[in-house]
Short mmCIF file of C-alpha atoms and ligand atoms in Angstrom, two decimals:
data_model
loop_
_atom_site.label_atom_id
_atom_site.label_comp_id
_atom_site.label_asym_id
_atom_site.label_seq_id
_atom_site.Cartn_x
_atom_site.Cartn_y
_atom_site.Cartn_z
CA UNK A 11 24.79 94.36 18.80
CA UNK A 12 27.58 92.36 20.41
CA UNK A 13 27.28 88.85 21.81
CA UNK A 14 27.61 90.39 25.26
CA UNK A 15 24.65 92.66 24.64
CA UNK A 16 22.69 89.74 23.25
CA UNK A 17 23.51 87.83 26.40
CA UNK A 18 22.07 90.60 28.57
CA UNK A 19 19.04 90.66 26.33
CA UNK A 20 18.52 86.88 26.64
CA UNK A 21 18.64 87.14 30.41
CA UNK A 22 16.00 89.84 30.55
CA UNK A 23 13.78 88.22 27.90
CA UNK A 24 13.81 84.94 29.82
CA UNK A 25 13.08 86.88 33.00
CA UNK A 26 10.05 88.59 31.50
CA UNK A 27 8.77 85.46 29.75
CA UNK A 28 5.36 84.55 31.21
CA UNK A 29 5.76 80.97 29.91
CA UNK A 30 9.25 80.34 31.27
CA UNK A 31 8.13 77.80 33.89
CA UNK A 32 6.71 75.45 31.28
CA UNK A 33 10.22 74.24 30.48
CA UNK A 34 10.21 72.39 33.81
CA UNK A 35 7.22 70.38 32.72
CA UNK A 36 9.30 68.60 30.05
CA UNK A 37 12.24 66.22 30.20
CA UNK A 38 15.22 67.93 28.59
CA UNK A 39 17.73 65.38 27.19
CA UNK A 40 21.25 65.58 28.62
CA UNK A 41 24.68 65.51 27.07
CA UNK A 42 27.27 62.99 28.22
CA UNK A 43 28.72 65.65 30.55
CA UNK A 44 25.37 65.91 32.31
CA UNK A 45 24.43 69.32 30.91
CA UNK A 46 21.23 69.96 29.02
CA UNK A 47 21.50 69.64 25.27
CA UNK A 48 20.54 72.66 23.18
CA UNK A 49 17.35 71.12 21.83
CA UNK A 50 16.34 72.79 18.58
CA UNK A 51 14.37 70.01 17.02
CA UNK A 52 10.88 70.07 18.54
CA UNK A 53 9.68 70.34 14.92
CA UNK A 54 10.81 66.76 14.40
CA UNK A 55 10.12 65.10 17.74
CA UNK A 56 8.67 67.10 20.62
CA UNK A 57 10.02 66.52 24.12
CA UNK A 58 8.34 64.29 26.66
CA UNK A 59 6.00 66.03 29.10
CA UNK A 60 6.90 64.88 32.62
CA UNK A 61 3.20 64.14 33.12
CA UNK A 62 3.09 61.64 30.23
CA UNK A 63 4.35 58.74 32.35
CA UNK A 64 1.55 59.10 34.92
CA UNK A 65 -1.05 59.30 32.15
CA UNK A 66 0.21 56.08 30.57
CA UNK A 67 0.69 54.36 33.93
CA UNK A 68 -2.93 55.03 34.80
CA UNK A 69 -3.99 53.06 31.72
CA UNK A 70 -1.52 50.25 32.43
CA UNK A 71 -2.88 50.08 35.95
CA UNK A 72 -6.51 49.96 34.79
CA UNK A 73 -5.68 47.30 32.23
CA UNK A 74 -3.90 45.29 34.92
CA UNK A 75 -6.78 45.52 37.38
CA UNK A 76 -9.80 45.57 35.11
CA UNK A 77 -8.95 43.76 31.90
CA UNK A 78 -11.69 44.23 29.34
CA UNK A 79 -13.86 46.02 31.88
CA UNK A 80 -11.55 48.99 31.45
CA UNK A 81 -13.50 49.92 28.34
CA UNK A 82 -16.26 51.13 30.67
CA UNK A 83 -14.78 51.24 34.16
CA UNK A 84 -11.27 52.58 33.77
CA UNK A 85 -10.75 55.92 35.44
CA UNK A 86 -10.76 57.30 31.90
CA UNK A 87 -12.99 54.78 30.12
CA UNK A 88 -11.36 53.49 26.93
CA UNK A 89 -14.57 53.32 24.93
CA UNK A 90 -14.89 57.09 24.56
CA UNK A 91 -11.19 57.85 25.21
CA UNK A 92 -10.65 59.79 22.00
CA UNK A 93 -13.40 62.18 23.06
CA UNK A 94 -11.27 63.34 26.00
CA UNK A 95 -8.86 64.92 23.50
CA UNK A 96 -11.30 66.58 21.15
CA UNK A 97 -11.93 69.91 22.80
CA UNK A 98 -8.27 70.57 23.44
CA UNK A 99 -7.25 69.57 19.93
CA UNK A 100 -9.98 71.80 18.52
CA UNK A 101 -8.47 74.73 20.45
CA UNK A 102 -5.03 74.06 18.95
CA UNK A 103 -6.29 74.20 15.36
CA UNK A 104 -9.13 76.72 15.61
CA UNK A 105 -11.97 74.28 15.02
CA UNK A 106 -15.31 73.30 16.50
CA UNK A 107 -15.24 69.99 18.39
CA UNK A 108 -17.39 68.32 15.72
CA UNK A 109 -14.73 69.13 13.15
CA UNK A 110 -11.83 67.21 14.65
CA UNK A 111 -10.86 63.79 15.91
CA UNK A 112 -7.63 62.08 16.88
CA UNK A 113 -6.94 58.89 14.94
CA UNK A 114 -4.38 56.81 13.00
CA UNK A 115 -1.22 58.39 11.66
CA UNK A 116 -0.72 61.25 9.26
CA UNK A 117 -0.17 59.63 5.88
CA UNK A 118 -2.98 57.15 6.54
CA UNK A 119 -5.28 60.07 7.27
CA UNK A 120 -4.22 61.93 4.14
CA UNK A 121 -5.27 58.92 2.12
CA UNK A 122 -8.58 58.54 3.94
CA UNK A 123 -9.40 62.20 3.41
CA UNK A 124 -8.42 62.11 -0.24
CA UNK A 125 -10.73 59.15 -0.75
CA UNK A 126 -13.49 61.54 0.23
CA UNK A 127 -12.24 64.85 -1.07
CA UNK A 128 -10.35 64.01 -4.25
CA UNK A 129 -13.11 63.26 -6.73
CA UNK A 130 -11.58 63.66 -10.17
CA UNK A 131 -13.66 63.58 -13.32
CA UNK A 132 -12.86 64.06 -16.98
CA UNK A 133 -12.34 67.80 -16.72
CA UNK A 134 -11.49 68.52 -13.10
CA UNK A 135 -8.77 66.19 -11.94
CA UNK A 136 -5.59 68.06 -10.95
CA UNK A 137 -4.00 68.17 -7.50
CA UNK A 138 -1.83 71.13 -6.57
CA UNK A 139 1.07 70.60 -4.16
CA UNK A 140 4.37 72.31 -3.33
CA UNK A 141 7.21 71.18 -5.56
CA UNK A 142 9.25 70.35 -2.49
CA UNK A 143 6.41 68.84 -0.52
CA UNK A 144 7.32 66.31 2.17
CA UNK A 145 7.99 63.05 0.30
CA UNK A 146 5.21 61.11 2.01
CA UNK A 147 2.64 63.69 0.90
CA UNK A 148 3.89 63.52 -2.63
CA UNK A 149 3.79 59.72 -2.66
CA UNK A 150 0.27 59.81 -1.26
CA UNK A 151 -0.97 62.34 -3.80
CA UNK A 152 0.70 60.66 -6.77
CA UNK A 153 -0.62 57.26 -5.73
CA UNK A 154 -4.13 58.70 -5.39
CA UNK A 155 -3.89 60.08 -8.91
CA UNK A 156 -2.65 56.76 -10.15
CA UNK A 157 -5.41 54.93 -8.29
CA UNK A 158 -8.11 57.01 -9.93
CA UNK A 159 -6.50 56.88 -13.33
CA UNK A 160 -6.17 53.13 -13.27
CA UNK A 161 -9.70 52.71 -12.00
CA UNK A 162 -11.06 53.30 -15.48
CA UNK A 163 -9.34 50.07 -16.63
CA UNK A 164 -8.38 50.98 -20.16
CA UNK A 165 -10.99 53.70 -20.31
CA UNK A 166 -9.20 56.19 -18.03
CA UNK A 167 -11.24 58.39 -15.75
CA UNK A 168 -9.40 61.53 -16.84
CA UNK A 169 -6.96 62.36 -19.59
CA UNK A 170 -3.39 61.30 -19.09
CA UNK A 171 -1.14 63.65 -20.97
CA UNK A 172 2.02 62.15 -19.56
CA UNK A 173 4.49 60.95 -22.12
CA UNK A 174 6.24 58.52 -19.83
CA UNK A 175 3.38 56.24 -18.91
CA UNK A 176 2.81 52.97 -20.67
CA UNK A 177 -0.33 52.37 -22.65
CA UNK A 178 -2.93 51.20 -20.17
CA UNK A 179 -5.17 49.64 -22.80
CA UNK A 180 -2.59 47.01 -23.63
CA UNK A 181 -2.73 45.59 -20.11
CA UNK A 182 -5.44 43.11 -19.45
CA UNK A 183 -4.79 41.73 -15.99
CA UNK A 184 -7.36 42.63 -13.33
CA UNK A 185 -4.47 43.49 -11.04
CA UNK A 186 -2.70 45.68 -13.51
CA UNK A 187 0.57 47.06 -12.14
CA UNK A 188 0.81 50.77 -11.55
CA UNK A 189 2.34 52.70 -14.36
CA UNK A 190 5.59 54.55 -13.93
CA UNK A 191 6.37 58.14 -14.77
CA UNK A 192 3.59 59.54 -12.63
CA UNK A 193 5.63 62.49 -11.52
CA UNK A 194 5.17 64.02 -14.92
CA UNK A 195 1.48 63.32 -14.95
CA UNK A 196 -0.60 66.22 -16.12
CA UNK A 197 -2.74 65.74 -13.04
CA UNK A 198 -0.03 66.97 -10.68
CA UNK A 199 0.51 70.73 -10.42
CA UNK A 200 3.68 71.59 -8.52
CA UNK A 201 4.30 75.06 -7.16
CA UNK A 202 7.91 76.21 -7.50
CA UNK A 203 9.51 79.38 -6.20
CA UNK A 204 10.70 81.93 -8.74
CA UNK A 205 14.24 81.52 -10.04
CA UNK A 206 16.72 82.50 -7.37
CA UNK A 207 14.10 82.41 -4.59
CA UNK A 208 13.52 79.68 -2.03
CA UNK A 209 10.00 80.46 -0.82
CA UNK A 210 6.71 80.75 -2.68
CA UNK A 211 5.00 84.11 -3.07
CA UNK A 212 1.34 84.17 -2.14
CA UNK A 213 0.53 86.17 -5.26
CA UNK A 214 2.12 83.45 -7.41
CA UNK A 215 0.18 80.69 -5.64
CA UNK A 216 -3.08 82.56 -6.18
CA UNK A 217 -2.25 83.16 -9.82
CA UNK A 218 -1.46 79.50 -10.36
CA UNK A 219 -4.78 78.51 -8.79
CA UNK A 220 -6.57 80.84 -11.15
CA UNK A 221 -4.62 79.54 -14.11
CA UNK A 222 -5.59 75.90 -13.51
CA UNK A 223 -9.06 76.94 -12.31
CA UNK A 224 -11.47 74.64 -14.13
CA UNK A 225 -9.23 71.60 -14.04
CA UNK A 226 -8.20 71.87 -10.40
CA UNK A 227 -9.86 69.24 -8.19
CA UNK A 228 -7.78 69.58 -5.03
CA UNK A 229 -5.23 71.89 -3.46
CA UNK A 230 -3.17 70.17 -0.82
CA UNK A 231 -0.32 72.19 0.64
CA UNK A 232 1.59 72.05 3.89
CA UNK A 233 0.43 74.80 6.29
CA UNK A 234 4.09 75.37 7.09
CA UNK A 235 6.61 73.93 4.65
CA UNK A 236 8.78 71.38 6.46
CA UNK A 237 11.95 72.43 4.66
CA UNK A 238 11.87 76.23 4.44
CA UNK A 239 9.63 76.85 7.45
CA UNK A 240 7.43 79.12 5.31
CA UNK A 241 3.92 79.62 6.67
CA UNK A 242 1.37 79.87 3.87
CA UNK A 243 -1.58 82.23 3.80
CA UNK A 244 -4.14 79.48 4.28
CA UNK A 245 -7.06 81.88 4.36
CA UNK A 246 -6.24 83.44 0.98
CA UNK A 247 -5.37 80.09 -0.61
CA UNK A 248 -8.63 78.54 0.59
CA UNK A 249 -10.62 81.47 -0.73
CA UNK A 250 -8.93 81.34 -4.11
CA UNK A 251 -9.28 77.56 -4.28
CA UNK A 252 -12.98 77.70 -3.57
CA UNK A 253 -13.46 80.46 -6.10
CA UNK A 254 -11.87 78.16 -8.68
CA UNK A 255 -14.21 75.36 -7.65
CA UNK A 256 -11.54 73.21 -5.99
CA UNK A 257 -11.46 71.47 -2.62
CA UNK A 258 -8.77 72.78 -0.26
CA UNK A 259 -6.93 70.67 2.30
CA UNK A 260 -3.76 71.25 4.31
CA UNK A 261 -1.11 69.05 5.84
CA UNK A 262 -0.48 70.70 9.18
CA UNK A 263 2.37 68.48 10.40
CA UNK A 264 4.55 71.57 10.88
CA UNK A 265 1.74 73.96 11.74
CA UNK A 266 -0.33 72.26 14.46
CA UNK A 267 0.94 73.45 17.82
CA UNK A 268 3.36 75.81 16.08
CA UNK A 269 1.21 78.64 14.71
CA UNK A 270 -2.26 79.95 15.44
CA UNK A 271 -4.81 78.38 13.14
CA UNK A 272 -8.47 79.20 12.40
CA UNK A 273 -9.41 76.29 10.20
CA UNK A 274 -13.12 76.76 10.75
CA UNK A 275 -13.19 80.47 9.98
CA UNK A 276 -10.91 80.07 6.99
CA UNK A 277 -13.37 77.52 5.56
CA UNK A 278 -10.66 74.94 4.98
CA UNK A 279 -12.32 71.73 3.75
CA UNK A 280 -10.06 69.26 5.50
CA UNK A 281 -6.68 68.95 7.19
CA UNK A 282 -4.45 66.30 8.74
CA UNK A 283 -1.41 66.47 10.98
CA UNK A 284 0.79 64.31 13.19
CA UNK A 285 1.16 64.89 16.90
CA UNK A 286 4.73 63.81 17.59
CA UNK A 287 6.27 67.05 16.31
CA UNK A 288 5.12 70.24 18.04
CA UNK A 289 2.38 68.39 19.91
CA UNK A 290 4.81 66.20 21.90
CA UNK A 291 2.89 62.92 21.83
CA UNK A 292 5.98 60.73 21.45
CA UNK A 293 7.39 58.72 18.53
CA UNK A 294 4.71 57.47 16.17
CA UNK A 295 2.02 59.24 18.21
CA UNK A 296 -1.58 59.24 17.11
CA UNK A 297 -2.55 61.87 14.52
CA UNK A 298 -5.46 64.28 13.99
CA UNK A 299 -7.89 65.28 11.27
CA UNK A 300 -10.13 68.25 10.58
CA UNK A 301 -13.24 68.11 8.41
CA UNK A 302 -15.15 71.36 8.09
CA UNK A 303 -18.60 71.47 9.65
CA UNK A 304 -20.04 72.10 6.18
CA UNK A 305 -19.15 68.48 5.37
CA UNK A 306 -20.26 67.02 8.69
CA UNK A 307 -23.35 65.49 7.13
CA UNK A 308 -22.08 64.97 3.60
CA UNK A 309 -22.89 61.30 3.75
CA UNK A 310 -23.14 61.11 -0.01
CA UNK A 311 -19.36 61.58 -0.34
CA UNK A 312 -17.44 58.30 -0.54
CA UNK A 313 -15.41 57.23 2.44
CA UNK A 314 -13.60 54.13 3.58
CA UNK A 315 -15.54 52.91 6.56
CA UNK A 316 -14.72 51.16 9.83
CA UNK A 317 -16.74 50.40 12.93
CA UNK A 318 -15.40 53.29 14.99
CA UNK A 319 -16.88 55.71 12.49
CA UNK A 320 -20.29 54.09 12.90
CA UNK A 321 -23.01 55.84 14.85
CA UNK A 322 -22.15 55.44 18.52
CA UNK A 323 -25.58 54.46 19.80
CA UNK A 324 -25.89 51.44 17.52
CA UNK A 325 -22.24 50.48 16.99
CA UNK A 326 -22.47 47.49 19.29
CA UNK A 327 -25.60 46.10 17.72
CA UNK A 328 -23.02 44.90 15.19
CA UNK A 329 -25.38 45.40 12.26
CA UNK A 330 -24.28 44.84 8.66
CA UNK A 331 -24.85 48.38 7.39
CA UNK A 332 -22.54 51.31 8.05
CA UNK A 333 -24.19 54.42 9.49
CA UNK A 334 -21.54 57.14 9.74
CA UNK A 335 -21.33 59.50 12.68
CA UNK A 336 -21.71 63.18 11.98
CA UNK A 337 -18.54 65.24 11.74
CA UNK A 338 -14.90 64.20 11.76
CA UNK A 339 -15.55 61.17 14.01
CA UNK A 340 -17.33 59.53 11.08
CA UNK A 341 -13.95 59.02 9.40
CA UNK A 342 -12.59 56.85 12.22
CA UNK A 343 -11.84 53.24 11.43
CA UNK A 344 -10.60 51.42 14.50
CA UNK A 345 -10.84 51.51 18.23
CA UNK A 346 -8.16 53.88 19.46
CA UNK A 347 -4.62 53.20 20.77
CA UNK A 348 -5.09 54.19 24.41
CA UNK A 349 -1.41 54.45 25.47
CA UNK A 350 -0.61 56.79 22.62
CA UNK A 351 -3.67 58.84 23.32
CA UNK A 352 -2.75 59.04 27.00
CA UNK A 353 0.64 60.52 26.09
CA UNK A 354 -0.96 63.01 23.72
CA UNK A 355 -3.48 63.97 26.35
CA UNK A 356 -0.71 64.90 28.79
CA UNK A 357 0.69 67.31 26.21
CA UNK A 358 -2.62 68.75 25.03
CA UNK A 359 -3.52 69.69 28.59
CA UNK A 360 -0.36 71.76 28.72
CA UNK A 361 -1.23 73.43 25.41
CA UNK A 362 -4.72 74.15 26.65
CA UNK A 363 -3.39 75.71 29.81
CA UNK A 364 -0.77 77.85 28.06
CA UNK A 365 -3.02 78.78 25.11
CA UNK A 366 -2.01 79.05 21.47
CA UNK A 367 -2.13 82.84 21.52
CA UNK A 368 0.43 83.15 24.32
CA UNK A 369 2.59 80.46 22.71
CA UNK A 370 2.51 82.23 19.34
CA UNK A 371 3.43 85.54 21.00
CA UNK A 372 6.44 84.03 22.69
CA UNK A 373 7.33 82.11 19.55
CA UNK A 374 7.58 85.29 17.47
CA UNK A 375 9.95 86.81 20.04
CA UNK A 376 12.02 83.67 20.46
CA UNK A 377 12.50 83.11 16.74
CA UNK A 378 13.12 86.82 16.18
CA UNK A 379 15.84 86.62 18.82
CA UNK A 380 17.45 83.59 17.19
CA UNK A 381 17.41 85.50 13.91
CA UNK A 382 19.15 88.42 15.60
CA UNK A 383 21.81 86.10 17.00
CA UNK A 384 22.45 84.66 13.54
CA UNK A 385 22.68 88.15 12.06
CA UNK A 386 25.21 89.06 14.71
CA UNK A 387 27.35 86.08 13.68
CA UNK A 388 27.17 87.56 10.20
CA UNK A 389 29.04 84.85 8.32
CA UNK A 390 28.55 84.31 4.61
CA UNK A 391 28.81 80.55 5.04
CA UNK A 392 25.32 80.52 6.50
CA UNK A 393 22.11 82.17 5.34
CA UNK A 394 18.52 81.97 6.55
CA UNK A 395 16.08 80.78 3.88
CA UNK A 396 12.94 81.10 6.03
CA UNK A 397 10.94 84.29 5.37
CA UNK A 398 12.03 87.25 7.51
CA UNK A 399 8.41 88.34 7.89
CA UNK A 400 7.13 86.90 11.21
CA UNK A 401 3.69 86.60 9.59
CA UNK A 402 5.12 84.08 7.15
CA UNK A 403 6.76 81.65 9.52
CA UNK A 404 6.28 79.77 12.75
CA UNK A 405 9.18 79.08 15.10
CA UNK A 406 11.42 77.28 12.60
CA UNK A 407 14.40 78.88 10.92
CA UNK A 408 16.14 76.97 8.16
CA UNK A 409 19.76 77.82 7.55
CA UNK A 410 21.41 77.13 4.23
CA UNK A 411 25.04 76.09 4.58
CA UNK A 412 27.41 77.18 1.84
CA UNK A 413 28.84 74.39 -0.32
CA UNK A 414 26.52 71.87 1.37
CA UNK A 415 29.10 71.55 4.11
CA UNK A 416 27.54 68.93 6.33
CA UNK A 417 30.58 68.85 8.60
CA UNK A 418 29.44 72.16 10.12
CA UNK A 419 26.28 70.41 11.27
CA UNK A 420 28.37 67.57 12.66
CA UNK A 421 30.55 70.05 14.54
CA UNK A 422 27.62 71.75 16.31
CA UNK A 423 26.13 68.35 17.10
CA UNK A 424 29.42 67.39 18.71
CA UNK A 425 29.09 70.42 20.98
CA UNK A 426 25.65 69.54 22.30
CA UNK A 427 23.22 70.98 19.78
CA UNK A 428 20.37 68.78 18.61
CA UNK A 429 19.11 70.11 15.28
CA UNK A 430 18.65 68.39 11.97
CA UNK A 431 20.25 68.31 8.59
CA UNK A 432 18.09 68.12 5.49
CA UNK A 433 19.71 67.34 2.17
CA UNK A 434 21.15 68.98 0.26
CA UNK A 435 22.30 71.88 2.44
CA UNK A 436 19.93 72.90 5.22
CA UNK A 437 20.07 72.88 9.01
CA UNK A 438 16.62 73.25 10.54
CA UNK A 439 16.27 74.96 13.91
CA UNK A 440 13.06 75.19 15.88
CA UNK A 441 13.10 77.03 19.20
CA UNK A 442 9.80 75.87 20.67
CA UNK A 443 8.00 78.32 22.96
CA UNK A 444 6.86 75.65 25.45
CA UNK A 445 10.31 74.52 26.47
CA UNK A 446 13.01 76.53 24.71
CA UNK A 447 14.47 79.68 26.22
CA UNK A 448 16.14 82.78 24.85
CA UNK A 449 19.25 81.45 26.52
CA UNK A 450 19.02 78.33 24.32
CA UNK A 451 19.05 80.55 21.23
CA UNK A 452 22.08 82.41 22.48
CA UNK A 453 23.83 79.18 23.43
CA UNK A 454 23.19 77.87 19.95
CA UNK A 455 24.67 81.06 18.50
CA UNK A 456 27.82 80.75 20.60
CA UNK A 457 28.38 77.16 19.55
CA UNK A 458 27.77 77.92 15.88
CA UNK A 459 30.06 80.93 16.03
CA UNK A 460 32.84 78.89 17.70
CA UNK A 461 32.51 76.15 15.11
CA UNK A 462 32.69 78.62 12.25
CA UNK A 463 35.74 80.32 13.74
CA UNK A 464 37.55 77.03 14.23
CA UNK A 465 37.24 76.48 10.50
CA UNK A 466 38.76 79.79 9.48
C1 PLP B 519 6.39 64.62 9.44
C2 PLP B 519 5.58 64.67 8.21
C3 PLP B 519 4.98 63.53 7.68
C4 PLP B 519 5.18 62.18 8.31
O1 PLP B 519 4.14 61.32 8.02
P1 PLP B 519 3.79 60.08 8.98
O2 PLP B 519 2.65 59.46 8.28
O3 PLP B 519 3.46 60.63 10.33
O4 PLP B 519 4.98 59.20 9.07
C5 PLP B 519 4.22 63.67 6.53
N1 PLP B 519 4.05 64.88 5.95
C6 PLP B 519 4.62 66.00 6.44
C7 PLP B 519 4.40 67.31 5.77
C8 PLP B 519 5.42 65.92 7.57
O5 PLP B 519 6.01 67.02 8.04
#
């Protein structure tokens, strides 16, 4: 197909797109020349819904006029504010309302959930992650392992087969420093693709779960890998994990608002995600957690407590003993950041209106079209590393650039594309179904093609 034919195709696909008007509900950043940028990075920071300002202004106004009384008398009372987001968030992730709550930020939530769901003992102590997991997840997991291992104070909780760690028994201080060399700890199982491949095969993941079976305490993978854009088979992984006797959690930073999820039906134990990527809540926006209904009354599991997780009816009696709420809300610590929640609410209402099913349908077409455009360019300096199977990806396509040539990325940036470069050699592109068009994908292709030609 020629670029001209692709152009005609983009026009008709945009024409037929039932979601095309949603683009107008977002602020599209402009280039210096006043034209819209080609925004391909909603996987990193989602665009601002035009309605966000009014949502935040309402809270500023109520604060101005009511002061502390706003907790009860604001138009949207602050006391239960997080509850206004629950139903819509549940719809995004395929959960029951009792299974989700909006709170804190992502890495904080990963830690809080691991406090509850990573319970290593002498035989079952391993955590399985992707070898190229997002660094923060890896730091969190490794520090959890280290925390539990050091807890035994000389008499370690579980065997440490690492050769690089120092001998814990020689350290006597109560505040013993963490040992180094944790990356090689026997408690960390890292999934790597086969030689010469960039994505993981489901069959290999399942096999690895079986292999570590009895010693596996927790599986914690990204729902969609941030680097390759690969969508994992969360249902199959959860099933296999449970069969092995492990707890299964997912980091959905790149999945929430990107792909259709059925966390409840898949029996996922827990999940956490941020909301500033596909969910458009703004920089540093407030994050979400999922805890399966099966654990909603597991009050015997340890958790780090705070007053916002305390039973609502008696929270303000200010008693000394913690009585956790049922469900995900019981993991809350603090009273919620209202401005951030107001921004997230503006976006979630749009998601609720559009529906994840319709968004996923458009997403498959949009990403498929971008793939076609890249195939048409047909240049051996770029190759797509994201799976070609639409069932194994969301909207993101990651392009590997030959010889790690970052200047190609700089050249497209110069021409109005906003994408991102991930070391050592990948450009990530995410046409987002809420506000990106088929025309955007074509425009991206033209710019990339021009930049490649100029380098011939
Ligand atoms: C974006 C992202 C994070 C970021 O964590 P914060 O705590 O929100 O800063 C962590 N993990 C993954 C997989 C991500 O994609």
